[in-house]
Amino acid sequence: MTQTNPIFHRLYRVLFLALISSYSFLHYACKTNPEAAPTGVVHNNAMVVSARIEASRIGMEVLKKGGNAFDAMIATEIALAAAYPFAGNLGGGGFMVYRMADGQTGTLDYREKAPLAAHRDMYLDSLGNPDPKLSRIGATAVGVPGTIAGIFAVHEKFGSLPMEELLAPTIALCEQGVVVTEKQAARLENYRDQILEVNGDSTVFSNSCKPGDTLRYAALAQTLRRISEGGRDEFYMGETAQVLSQFMKKRGGYITMEDLAQYEAVWRDPVTFQYRDLNVISMGPPSSGGITMQQILKMMEPYDVSDMGHHSAAGIQLFTEAARRAYADRNYYLGDPDFVEIPVSEITDPDYLQERMENYNPLKDTPSETISKGEIAMYESSETTHYSIVDQFGNAISATTTLNGAYGSKLYVQELGFFLNNEMDDFSAKPGEPNMFGLIGAEANSIAPGKRMLSSMTPTIVEKDGELWLVVGTPGGSTIITAVTQTILNVYEYGLSMQQAVEAPRFHHQWLPDMIIFEPEGFPESLKDSLITRGYIINQDRTPIIGKVDAIRVLKDGRLEAGADVRGDDAASGF
Ligand code: GLY
């Protein structure tokens, strides 16, 4: 059999890709997709979409009384700590991406940090093996919380209403109580034994509750009142800091007064890139979200994605192959930019990304073992939460906030009224060993004092023709990046409305485990059979849902359409 000369083969591939790139560029430059009629909630002026109607309403009321999107961000973020304690928090952290009405963009990193006493091998046992319980459950798992520093940083730079006015609605909500939904009751029941094991029966969550019950949070109201009076320093240096650090000491955790006093949120440049005629603005490291999404979309860009058809075997295959390669890079190269050198321009270079797709074969699977870099194998989680805001002035906020696992470390500070995160598990406890999502990290994400752990959170804003178009994000651990990317493609390439794009079934591939994970509902058997024929392994047992996307689309006439995910209790509020 004649062997093709590898140099000719390579040349042929480069020419082929150059040809399809130019075809695609010209094709799309001339293509104008008609705007899909909205099917979600529509408002004329402003919108907040979050995991709970109580939080969306609180954000919306702030806008209605003249506050801007940043004021609403503060109010919504804090409201989620009461309305959605599964992931909303004072004891965790997050990322915010913003776009001002005049087009200025930026991001805020209020991600947790490793305590000063942390060290590379802190979760290894005497045999040098990771002890997952230490990084996942209870006081040893907790990173220094960033949420309160985050809201005060936002307030200082962009806030227009007094902080007391922004915290007051949540204080009232804590006192009136939050009505338990069916989904919330089921979640609490799922995790009650673990919460009891960590905290005993002293917390508000120790009794079983049913839909329609009301949960009140007197201690959280008290903490928020103190923060309202004493400001940021109350949480990081005042009475709250003292209670927290003493509690941590008693429970065997690492966080001290010094850790709290040193915490700072950081303003960072966004990851910004073009996908066809869209301008995508997303979160950079220490989140992997923006760069990994950029890699996926830029690897797909040379192909005629919309002509492949929504949820066609060809479309899913192309997405999967791009995601496989992007996730392989994600874990090898990415970490906290304040600690590690990240080759951002190299791994987002168009030639590099074309090379990554050189062995893509539209007729068959590319086994992950043949893809170099990346040692990643993480599983989904639906914890974390996202909210999207557009205000009546045209400012937009995309924010994702988290405790990491469901109810974080499960450790609840009864005196202060909030759960503490288990974000330390997002570090790689030992390069090559899996974390709670099966994530096998690399050196770039090893533990060091004061370092931020790598995240997948992908709060994103998309511009079209230079104007604000989409605000989007989701929880979902490692599946966040693919869920956000698919939502954008659903609207842009496949002409779905915002609500349809959010509701559409989702799939996920992350290099390892080498399988396409499908939501069990919504994909026809014939499609899965066709992918199996091409060599793909299909998994539908991993997770009942992938992400809970909350998004906003700006329609051509300026009205706003919400996409509130029916997978949760997510809801929009606007005017
Ligand atoms: N803790 C989930 C994430 O940051 O990706």
Coordinates of C-alpha atoms and ligand atoms in Angstrom, one line a residue:
M1 CA 0.0 0.0 0.0
T2 CA 1.3 3.5 -0.9
Q3 CA 2.1 5.6 2.2
T4 CA 1.5 9.4 1.8
N5 CA 4.5 11.5 2.5
P6 CA 3.8 13.1 5.9
I7 CA 5.0 16.5 4.7
F8 CA 2.6 16.4 1.8
H9 CA -0.2 15.2 4.1
R10 CA 0.4 18.2 6.4
L11 CA 0.6 20.6 3.5
Y12 CA -2.7 19.2 2.1
R13 CA -4.4 19.6 5.5
V14 CA -3.2 23.2 5.9
L15 CA -4.4 24.0 2.4
F16 CA -7.7 22.3 3.0
L17 CA -8.2 24.3 6.3
A18 CA -7.2 27.5 4.6
L19 CA -9.8 26.9 1.9
I20 CA -12.6 26.1 4.2
S21 CA -11.7 29.1 6.4
S22 CA -11.9 31.5 3.5
Y23 CA -15.1 29.9 2.2
S24 CA -16.6 30.1 5.7
F25 CA -15.5 33.7 6.2
L26 CA -17.1 34.8 2.9
H27 CA -20.1 32.7 3.5
Y28 CA -20.7 34.1 7.0
A29 CA -19.8 37.6 6.0
C30 CA -22.8 37.6 3.7
K31 CA -25.1 35.6 5.9
T32 CA -27.6 37.3 8.1
N33 CA -29.7 35.0 10.3
P34 CA -33.2 36.2 10.9
E35 CA -34.0 37.0 14.5
A36 CA -35.9 34.3 16.3
A37 CA -39.2 35.5 17.8
P38 CA -38.9 35.5 21.6
T39 CA -40.5 32.7 23.6
G40 CA -39.2 33.7 27.0
V41 CA -40.3 36.5 29.3
V42 CA -39.9 39.9 27.5
H43 CA -39.5 43.3 29.1
N44 CA -38.9 46.7 27.6
N45 CA -36.3 48.2 29.9
A46 CA -34.4 46.0 32.3
M47 CA -34.1 42.3 33.4
V48 CA -32.6 40.1 36.1
V49 CA -32.5 36.3 35.6
S50 CA -31.3 34.2 38.5
A51 CA -31.8 30.8 40.2
R52 CA -34.7 32.1 42.3
I53 CA -37.5 34.5 41.7
E54 CA -36.9 36.2 45.1
A55 CA -33.4 37.1 44.1
S56 CA -34.4 38.2 40.6
R57 CA -37.1 40.4 42.1
I58 CA -34.8 42.0 44.6
G59 CA -32.3 42.9 41.8
M60 CA -35.2 44.2 39.7
E61 CA -36.6 46.4 42.5
V62 CA -33.1 48.0 42.9
L63 CA -33.2 48.8 39.1
K64 CA -36.7 50.1 39.3
K65 CA -35.8 52.6 42.0
G66 CA -33.1 54.0 39.8
G67 CA -30.1 51.8 40.7
N68 CA -27.8 50.5 37.9
A69 CA -26.8 46.9 37.0
F70 CA -23.9 47.0 39.5
D71 CA -26.3 47.9 42.3
A72 CA -28.5 45.1 41.2
M73 CA -25.6 42.7 41.0
I74 CA -24.8 43.4 44.7
A75 CA -28.4 43.0 45.8
T76 CA -28.9 39.8 43.7
E77 CA -25.6 38.2 44.8
I78 CA -26.5 38.7 48.5
A79 CA -30.2 37.7 48.0
L80 CA -29.1 34.3 46.6
A81 CA -27.3 33.5 49.9
A82 CA -30.8 33.5 51.5
A83 CA -33.0 32.4 48.6
Y84 CA -30.6 29.7 47.2
P85 CA -28.2 28.6 50.0
F86 CA -27.3 25.6 47.8
A87 CA -24.8 27.8 46.0
G88 CA -25.6 31.5 46.8
N89 CA -23.2 32.6 49.4
L90 CA -21.3 34.9 51.7
G91 CA -18.8 32.0 52.4
G92 CA -17.7 31.5 48.8
G93 CA -16.7 33.5 45.8
G94 CA -17.2 34.2 42.1
F95 CA -16.5 36.1 38.9
M96 CA -18.3 39.0 37.3
V97 CA -18.0 40.2 33.7
Y98 CA -19.5 43.6 32.8
R99 CA -20.2 45.7 29.8
M100 CA -21.1 49.3 30.3
A101 CA -23.7 51.0 28.0
D102 CA -20.8 52.9 26.3
G103 CA -19.1 49.6 25.4
Q104 CA -16.4 49.5 28.1
T105 CA -15.8 46.0 29.5
G106 CA -14.1 44.4 32.4
T107 CA -14.2 41.6 35.0
L108 CA -14.0 41.2 38.7
D109 CA -12.3 38.2 40.3
Y110 CA -13.7 37.5 43.8
R111 CA -12.6 33.9 43.7
E112 CA -11.6 32.3 47.0
K113 CA -7.9 32.0 47.9
A114 CA -5.9 29.3 49.6
P115 CA -5.1 30.2 53.3
L116 CA -1.6 31.3 54.2
A117 CA -1.1 28.0 56.0
A118 CA -1.9 26.0 52.8
H119 CA 0.9 24.0 51.1
R120 CA 1.2 21.8 48.1
D121 CA 0.8 18.4 49.9
M122 CA -1.8 19.5 52.5
Y123 CA -4.4 16.9 51.4
L124 CA -2.0 14.0 51.2
D125 CA -2.0 11.2 53.7
S126 CA 1.1 9.5 55.2
L127 CA 1.5 7.4 52.1
G128 CA 1.3 10.4 49.8
N129 CA -2.2 9.7 48.5
P130 CA -4.9 12.5 48.4
D131 CA -7.4 12.2 51.2
P132 CA -10.5 13.6 49.4
K133 CA -12.5 14.1 52.6
L134 CA -10.0 16.8 53.8
S135 CA -10.5 18.9 50.6
R136 CA -14.2 18.3 50.3
I137 CA -15.9 18.2 53.7
G138 CA -15.7 20.4 56.7
A139 CA -13.3 23.1 57.9
T140 CA -10.1 21.8 56.1
A141 CA -11.7 22.3 52.7
V142 CA -12.5 26.0 53.0
G143 CA -10.8 28.7 51.0
V144 CA -10.8 32.4 52.1
P145 CA -14.2 33.7 51.0
G146 CA -14.3 36.5 48.4
T147 CA -18.0 37.4 48.0
I148 CA -18.1 40.3 50.4
A149 CA -14.9 41.8 49.1
G150 CA -16.4 41.4 45.6
I151 CA -19.6 43.3 46.3
F152 CA -17.7 46.1 48.0
A153 CA -15.3 46.4 45.1
V154 CA -18.2 46.7 42.7
H155 CA -19.9 49.2 44.9
E156 CA -16.8 51.4 45.3
K157 CA -16.2 51.5 41.5
F158 CA -19.7 51.5 40.0
G159 CA -22.4 51.6 42.7
S160 CA -24.9 54.4 42.7
L161 CA -27.2 53.6 45.7
P162 CA -26.0 53.3 49.3
M163 CA -24.9 49.8 50.3
E164 CA -27.5 49.7 53.1
E165 CA -30.3 50.1 50.5
L166 CA -28.8 47.2 48.6
L167 CA -28.5 44.8 51.6
A168 CA -31.8 45.8 53.2
P169 CA -34.1 43.7 50.9
T170 CA -32.2 40.5 51.8
I171 CA -32.2 41.3 55.5
A172 CA -36.0 41.6 55.2
L173 CA -36.2 38.3 53.2
C174 CA -34.1 36.5 55.8
E175 CA -36.6 37.7 58.5
Q176 CA -39.8 37.0 56.5
G177 CA -38.4 33.7 55.3
V178 CA -38.0 31.9 52.0
V179 CA -40.7 29.5 50.9
V180 CA -39.2 26.1 50.1
T181 CA -39.8 24.9 46.5
E182 CA -40.2 21.2 45.5
K183 CA -36.7 21.1 44.0
Q184 CA -35.2 22.8 47.0
A185 CA -36.9 20.3 49.4
A186 CA -35.5 17.4 47.3
R187 CA -32.0 18.9 47.4
L188 CA -32.1 19.5 51.1
E189 CA -33.3 15.9 51.7
N190 CA -30.4 14.6 49.5
Y191 CA -27.7 16.4 51.5
R192 CA -29.3 16.4 55.0
D193 CA -27.3 13.5 56.3
Q194 CA -24.1 15.1 55.3
I195 CA -25.1 18.5 56.7
L196 CA -26.0 16.7 60.0
E197 CA -22.8 14.8 60.0
V198 CA -20.7 17.9 59.7
N199 CA -22.8 20.3 61.9
G200 CA -24.9 18.1 64.3
D201 CA -28.5 19.0 64.6
S202 CA -28.1 22.7 65.4
T203 CA -28.6 24.3 62.0
V204 CA -31.7 25.6 60.2
F205 CA -31.1 22.7 57.8
S206 CA -31.2 19.9 60.2
N207 CA -34.9 19.3 60.1
S208 CA -36.5 17.7 57.1
C209 CA -38.6 20.3 55.3
K210 CA -41.3 20.0 52.6
P211 CA -42.4 22.2 49.7
G212 CA -44.3 25.2 51.0
D213 CA -42.4 25.4 54.4
T214 CA -40.7 28.7 55.2
L215 CA -37.1 28.9 56.2
R216 CA -36.0 32.0 58.2
Y217 CA -32.4 33.1 58.6
A218 CA -32.1 35.3 61.7
A219 CA -28.3 34.9 62.0
L220 CA -27.7 35.8 58.4
A221 CA -29.9 38.9 58.8
Q222 CA -27.8 39.9 61.8
T223 CA -24.5 39.4 59.9
L224 CA -25.8 41.5 57.0
R225 CA -26.9 44.2 59.3
R226 CA -23.4 44.4 60.8
I227 CA -21.8 44.5 57.3
S228 CA -24.3 47.1 56.3
E229 CA -23.1 49.3 59.2
G230 CA -19.4 48.3 59.3
G231 CA -18.7 47.8 55.6
R232 CA -16.3 45.4 54.0
D233 CA -13.9 45.5 57.0
E234 CA -16.6 44.1 59.3
F235 CA -16.4 40.8 57.3
Y236 CA -12.6 40.8 57.0
M237 CA -11.4 42.4 60.2
G238 CA -14.4 43.0 62.5
E239 CA -16.6 40.9 64.7
T240 CA -17.6 38.7 61.8
A241 CA -14.0 37.9 61.0
Q242 CA -13.4 37.1 64.7
V243 CA -16.3 34.8 64.9
L244 CA -15.3 33.1 61.6
S245 CA -11.6 32.6 62.4
Q246 CA -12.4 31.3 65.9
F247 CA -15.0 28.9 64.5
M248 CA -12.4 27.7 61.9
K249 CA -9.9 27.1 64.6
K250 CA -12.3 25.2 66.7
R251 CA -13.3 23.1 63.8
G252 CA -9.7 22.4 62.7
G253 CA -9.7 24.7 59.6
Y254 CA -6.8 26.9 58.4
I255 CA -8.4 30.4 57.9
T256 CA -7.1 33.0 60.3
M257 CA -7.7 36.7 60.9
E258 CA -4.6 37.3 58.8
D259 CA -6.0 35.4 55.9
L260 CA -9.2 37.4 56.0
A261 CA -7.5 40.7 56.4
Q262 CA -5.3 40.0 53.4
Y263 CA -8.1 39.0 51.0
E264 CA -8.6 41.3 48.0
A265 CA -10.9 41.0 45.0
V266 CA -9.0 41.8 41.7
W267 CA -10.2 43.7 38.6
R268 CA -8.8 41.8 35.6
D269 CA -9.0 42.3 31.8
P270 CA -11.6 40.1 30.1
V271 CA -10.9 37.4 27.6
T272 CA -12.2 38.9 24.3
F273 CA -12.3 37.3 20.9
Q274 CA -14.2 37.4 17.6
Y275 CA -16.4 34.4 16.5
R276 CA -17.6 35.3 13.0
D277 CA -19.3 38.7 13.5
L278 CA -19.7 38.3 17.2
N279 CA -17.5 39.8 19.9
V280 CA -17.3 37.5 22.9
I281 CA -16.3 38.9 26.3
S282 CA -15.7 36.3 29.0
M283 CA -13.7 35.5 32.2
G284 CA -10.0 34.9 32.1
P285 CA -7.8 33.0 34.5
P286 CA -8.0 32.0 37.3
S287 CA -11.2 30.8 35.5
S288 CA -10.6 28.6 32.5
G289 CA -14.0 29.5 31.1
G290 CA -13.1 32.2 28.6
I291 CA -10.0 30.7 27.1
T292 CA -11.5 27.2 26.8
M293 CA -14.6 28.6 25.1
Q294 CA -12.4 30.7 22.8
Q295 CA -10.5 27.5 21.8
I296 CA -13.7 25.6 21.1
L297 CA -15.4 28.3 19.1
K298 CA -12.2 29.1 17.1
M299 CA -11.7 25.5 16.3
M300 CA -15.3 25.3 15.0
E301 CA -15.2 28.6 13.1
P302 CA -13.8 27.3 9.8
Y303 CA -16.8 24.9 9.4
D304 CA -20.3 25.7 8.3
V305 CA -21.8 25.0 11.7
S306 CA -25.4 26.2 11.0
D307 CA -25.7 24.1 7.8
M308 CA -24.8 21.0 9.8
G309 CA -28.1 21.5 11.7
H310 CA -29.0 21.8 15.3
H311 CA -28.2 18.6 17.2
S312 CA -27.1 16.8 14.0
A313 CA -24.5 14.0 14.3
A314 CA -22.1 16.2 12.3
G315 CA -22.6 19.2 14.5
I316 CA -22.3 17.3 17.7
Q317 CA -19.2 15.6 16.4
L318 CA -17.5 18.8 15.4
F319 CA -18.3 20.4 18.8
T320 CA -17.1 17.3 20.6
E321 CA -13.8 17.2 18.8
A322 CA -13.1 20.9 19.4
A323 CA -14.1 20.5 23.1
R324 CA -11.9 17.4 23.6
R325 CA -8.9 19.3 22.4
A326 CA -9.7 22.5 24.3
Y327 CA -10.2 20.6 27.6
A328 CA -7.0 18.7 27.1
D329 CA -5.1 22.1 27.0
R330 CA -7.2 23.5 29.8
N331 CA -5.9 21.4 32.6
Y332 CA -2.3 21.4 31.5
Y333 CA -1.8 25.1 31.0
L334 CA -4.2 27.0 33.2
G335 CA -4.0 28.2 36.8
D336 CA -3.8 31.4 38.8
P337 CA -2.1 34.0 36.6
D338 CA -0.7 35.6 39.8
F339 CA 1.3 32.5 40.3
V340 CA 1.9 30.7 37.0
E341 CA 2.9 31.8 33.5
I342 CA 0.0 31.0 31.2
P343 CA 0.8 30.8 27.4
V344 CA -2.4 32.6 26.5
S345 CA -1.4 34.0 23.1
E346 CA 0.1 30.6 22.1
I347 CA -2.9 28.5 23.0
T348 CA -5.4 30.9 21.4
D349 CA -3.3 31.5 18.3
P350 CA -5.4 30.7 15.1
D351 CA -2.6 28.6 13.6
Y352 CA -2.2 26.6 16.7
L353 CA -5.9 25.9 16.9
Q354 CA -6.0 24.9 13.2
E355 CA -3.1 22.5 14.0
R356 CA -5.0 21.1 16.9
M357 CA -7.8 20.1 14.5
E358 CA -5.5 18.6 11.9
N359 CA -6.3 15.1 12.8
Y360 CA -10.1 15.8 13.0
N361 CA -11.9 13.3 10.8
P362 CA -15.6 14.0 10.2
L363 CA -16.2 10.3 9.7
K364 CA -14.9 9.1 13.0
D365 CA -14.0 9.6 16.6
T366 CA -10.5 10.9 17.5
P367 CA -9.7 8.8 20.6
S368 CA -8.6 11.1 23.5
E369 CA -5.5 9.0 24.0
T370 CA -4.2 10.3 20.7
I371 CA -4.7 13.9 21.9
S372 CA -1.7 15.3 23.8
K373 CA -1.7 17.6 26.8
G374 CA -4.3 17.8 29.4
E375 CA -4.8 15.3 32.1
I376 CA -8.4 16.1 32.9
A377 CA -11.2 13.8 34.0
M378 CA -13.9 15.8 35.8
Y379 CA -17.5 15.1 36.3
E380 CA -20.4 17.5 36.3
S381 CA -21.9 19.2 39.2
S382 CA -25.0 21.4 39.1
E383 CA -23.8 23.4 42.1
T384 CA -22.7 27.0 41.7
T385 CA -25.2 29.6 40.4
H386 CA -25.3 32.2 37.7
Y387 CA -27.3 35.4 37.2
S388 CA -27.6 37.8 34.3
I389 CA -28.6 41.5 34.5
V390 CA -29.3 44.2 31.9
D391 CA -30.3 47.6 33.3
Q392 CA -32.5 50.4 31.9
F393 CA -29.3 52.4 31.0
G394 CA -27.9 49.6 28.8
N395 CA -25.3 48.2 31.3
A396 CA -24.9 44.4 31.5
I397 CA -23.6 42.1 34.2
S398 CA -22.9 38.4 33.9
A399 CA -21.9 36.9 37.3
T400 CA -21.3 33.3 38.4
T401 CA -20.9 32.6 42.1
T402 CA -20.2 29.4 44.0
L403 CA -19.5 27.4 47.2
N404 CA -18.1 24.7 44.9
G405 CA -20.0 21.5 46.0
A406 CA -23.7 21.6 47.0
Y407 CA -23.8 23.6 50.2
G408 CA -20.0 23.8 49.9
S409 CA -18.1 22.0 52.6
K410 CA -21.5 21.5 54.3
L411 CA -20.0 23.4 57.2
Y412 CA -22.5 26.0 58.4
V413 CA -21.5 28.8 60.7
Q414 CA -24.6 28.9 62.8
E415 CA -23.7 32.1 64.5
L416 CA -23.2 34.0 61.2
G417 CA -25.9 32.2 59.2
F418 CA -24.0 30.9 56.1
F419 CA -22.3 27.9 54.6
L420 CA -18.6 27.8 53.9
N421 CA -17.1 26.7 50.5
N422 CA -15.1 23.7 49.7
E423 CA -13.3 25.4 46.9
M424 CA -9.9 24.0 48.0
D425 CA -10.9 20.9 46.1
D426 CA -10.7 22.8 42.8
F427 CA -6.9 22.7 43.3
S428 CA -5.1 19.6 42.1
A429 CA -4.3 18.0 45.5
K430 CA -1.7 15.9 43.8
P431 CA -0.9 16.4 40.1
G432 CA -2.3 13.3 38.4
E433 CA -4.9 12.4 41.0
P434 CA -8.6 13.3 40.6
N435 CA -10.6 15.9 42.7
M436 CA -14.3 15.7 43.5
F437 CA -15.3 15.9 39.9
G438 CA -12.6 13.4 38.8
L439 CA -10.5 16.3 37.7
I440 CA -6.8 15.3 37.4
G441 CA -4.9 18.5 37.6
A442 CA -1.5 19.6 36.5
E443 CA 1.3 21.6 38.2
A444 CA -0.2 24.9 37.1
N445 CA -3.1 24.3 39.5
S446 CA -1.1 22.9 42.5
I447 CA -1.8 24.4 45.9
A448 CA 0.2 27.4 47.3
P449 CA -0.5 29.9 50.0
G450 CA -2.6 32.8 48.8
K451 CA -3.2 31.2 45.4
R452 CA -6.6 31.0 43.6
M453 CA -7.8 27.6 42.5
L454 CA -8.7 27.1 38.8
S455 CA -12.3 27.5 37.9
S456 CA -14.6 26.6 35.0
M457 CA -17.0 29.5 35.6
T458 CA -17.8 31.2 32.4
P459 CA -19.8 34.4 32.9
T460 CA -20.0 35.8 29.4
I461 CA -21.4 38.8 27.4
V462 CA -21.7 38.7 23.6
E463 CA -21.8 41.7 21.3
K464 CA -23.2 41.6 17.8
D465 CA -22.6 44.5 15.3
G466 CA -20.9 46.3 18.2
E467 CA -24.0 46.3 20.3
L468 CA -24.9 44.3 23.5
W469 CA -26.6 41.1 22.3
L470 CA -26.4 38.2 24.9
V471 CA -25.6 37.9 28.6
V472 CA -25.1 34.3 29.6
G473 CA -23.7 31.9 32.1
T474 CA -24.5 28.7 34.1
P475 CA -23.5 26.5 37.0
G476 CA -22.3 22.9 36.2
G477 CA -18.7 22.4 37.2
S478 CA -16.6 21.3 34.2
T479 CA -19.8 21.3 32.0
I480 CA -20.2 25.1 32.5
I481 CA -17.9 25.9 29.5
T482 CA -19.7 23.6 27.0
A483 CA -23.2 24.6 28.3
V484 CA -22.4 28.3 27.8
T485 CA -20.8 27.7 24.3
Q486 CA -23.8 25.6 23.2
T487 CA -26.3 28.3 24.4
I488 CA -24.5 30.9 22.3
L489 CA -24.4 28.6 19.2
N490 CA -28.1 27.7 19.7
V491 CA -29.0 31.4 19.2
Y492 CA -26.4 32.4 16.7
E493 CA -26.0 29.4 14.5
Y494 CA -29.3 27.6 14.9
G495 CA -31.7 30.5 15.2
L496 CA -33.3 29.6 18.6
S497 CA -34.9 32.2 20.8
M498 CA -33.1 32.9 24.2
Q499 CA -35.6 30.7 26.1
Q500 CA -35.4 27.9 23.5
A501 CA -31.6 28.0 23.6
V502 CA -31.6 27.7 27.3
E503 CA -34.1 24.8 27.4
A504 CA -32.5 22.9 24.5
P505 CA -31.0 19.5 25.7
R506 CA -27.2 19.6 26.2
F507 CA -24.3 17.3 25.7
H508 CA -20.7 17.5 27.0
H509 CA -17.2 16.2 26.2
Q510 CA -14.1 17.1 28.2
W511 CA -11.3 14.9 26.7
L512 CA -11.4 12.4 29.6
P513 CA -13.4 10.4 30.4
D514 CA -13.5 9.8 26.6
M515 CA -17.3 9.9 26.2
I516 CA -20.0 12.2 25.1
I517 CA -22.3 12.8 28.1
F518 CA -25.9 13.5 27.1
E519 CA -28.8 14.7 29.1
P520 CA -31.0 11.7 29.1
E521 CA -34.0 13.5 27.7
G522 CA -34.3 15.2 24.3
F523 CA -31.8 13.4 21.9
P524 CA -33.2 10.9 19.5
E525 CA -31.9 7.3 19.6
S526 CA -31.1 7.5 15.8
L527 CA -28.7 10.4 16.5
K528 CA -26.9 8.5 19.3
D529 CA -26.7 5.4 17.1
S530 CA -25.1 7.5 14.3
L531 CA -22.4 8.8 16.7
I532 CA -21.8 5.3 18.1
T533 CA -21.2 4.1 14.4
R534 CA -18.5 6.8 14.2
G535 CA -16.8 5.4 17.2
Y536 CA -18.1 7.6 20.1
I537 CA -19.0 6.3 23.5
I538 CA -22.3 7.7 24.7
N539 CA -23.1 8.2 28.4
Q540 CA -26.6 9.2 29.6
D541 CA -26.3 8.1 33.2
R542 CA -23.7 10.5 34.4
T543 CA -26.1 13.4 35.1
P544 CA -29.8 14.1 34.8
I545 CA -29.1 17.7 33.8
I546 CA -26.1 19.7 32.4
G547 CA -26.1 23.3 33.8
K548 CA -28.8 25.7 34.6
V549 CA -28.3 28.6 32.2
D550 CA -29.7 32.0 33.0
A551 CA -29.4 34.5 30.1
I552 CA -30.7 37.6 28.4
R553 CA -31.0 38.5 24.7
V554 CA -31.3 42.0 23.4
L555 CA -33.8 42.0 20.6
K556 CA -33.4 44.2 17.5
D557 CA -36.1 46.6 18.8
G558 CA -34.3 46.9 22.1
R559 CA -36.6 44.8 24.2
L560 CA -35.0 42.1 26.4
E561 CA -35.8 38.4 26.3
A562 CA -35.0 36.2 29.3
G563 CA -33.8 32.6 29.1
A564 CA -34.5 31.2 32.6
D565 CA -33.6 27.5 32.9
V566 CA -36.5 25.2 33.5
R567 CA -34.1 22.6 34.9
G568 CA -34.2 24.6 38.2
D569 CA -36.5 27.2 39.8
D570 CA -34.8 29.9 37.8
A571 CA -36.9 32.9 37.0
A572 CA -36.7 36.3 35.4
S573 CA -38.0 39.6 36.7
G574 CA -38.0 42.9 34.8
F575 CA -40.0 46.0 33.8
Ligands
GLY1 N1 -16.2 25.3 41.8 C1 -16.5 25.2 40.4 C2 -15.7 26.1 39.5 O1 -15.2 27.1 40.0 O2 -15.5 25.8 38.4

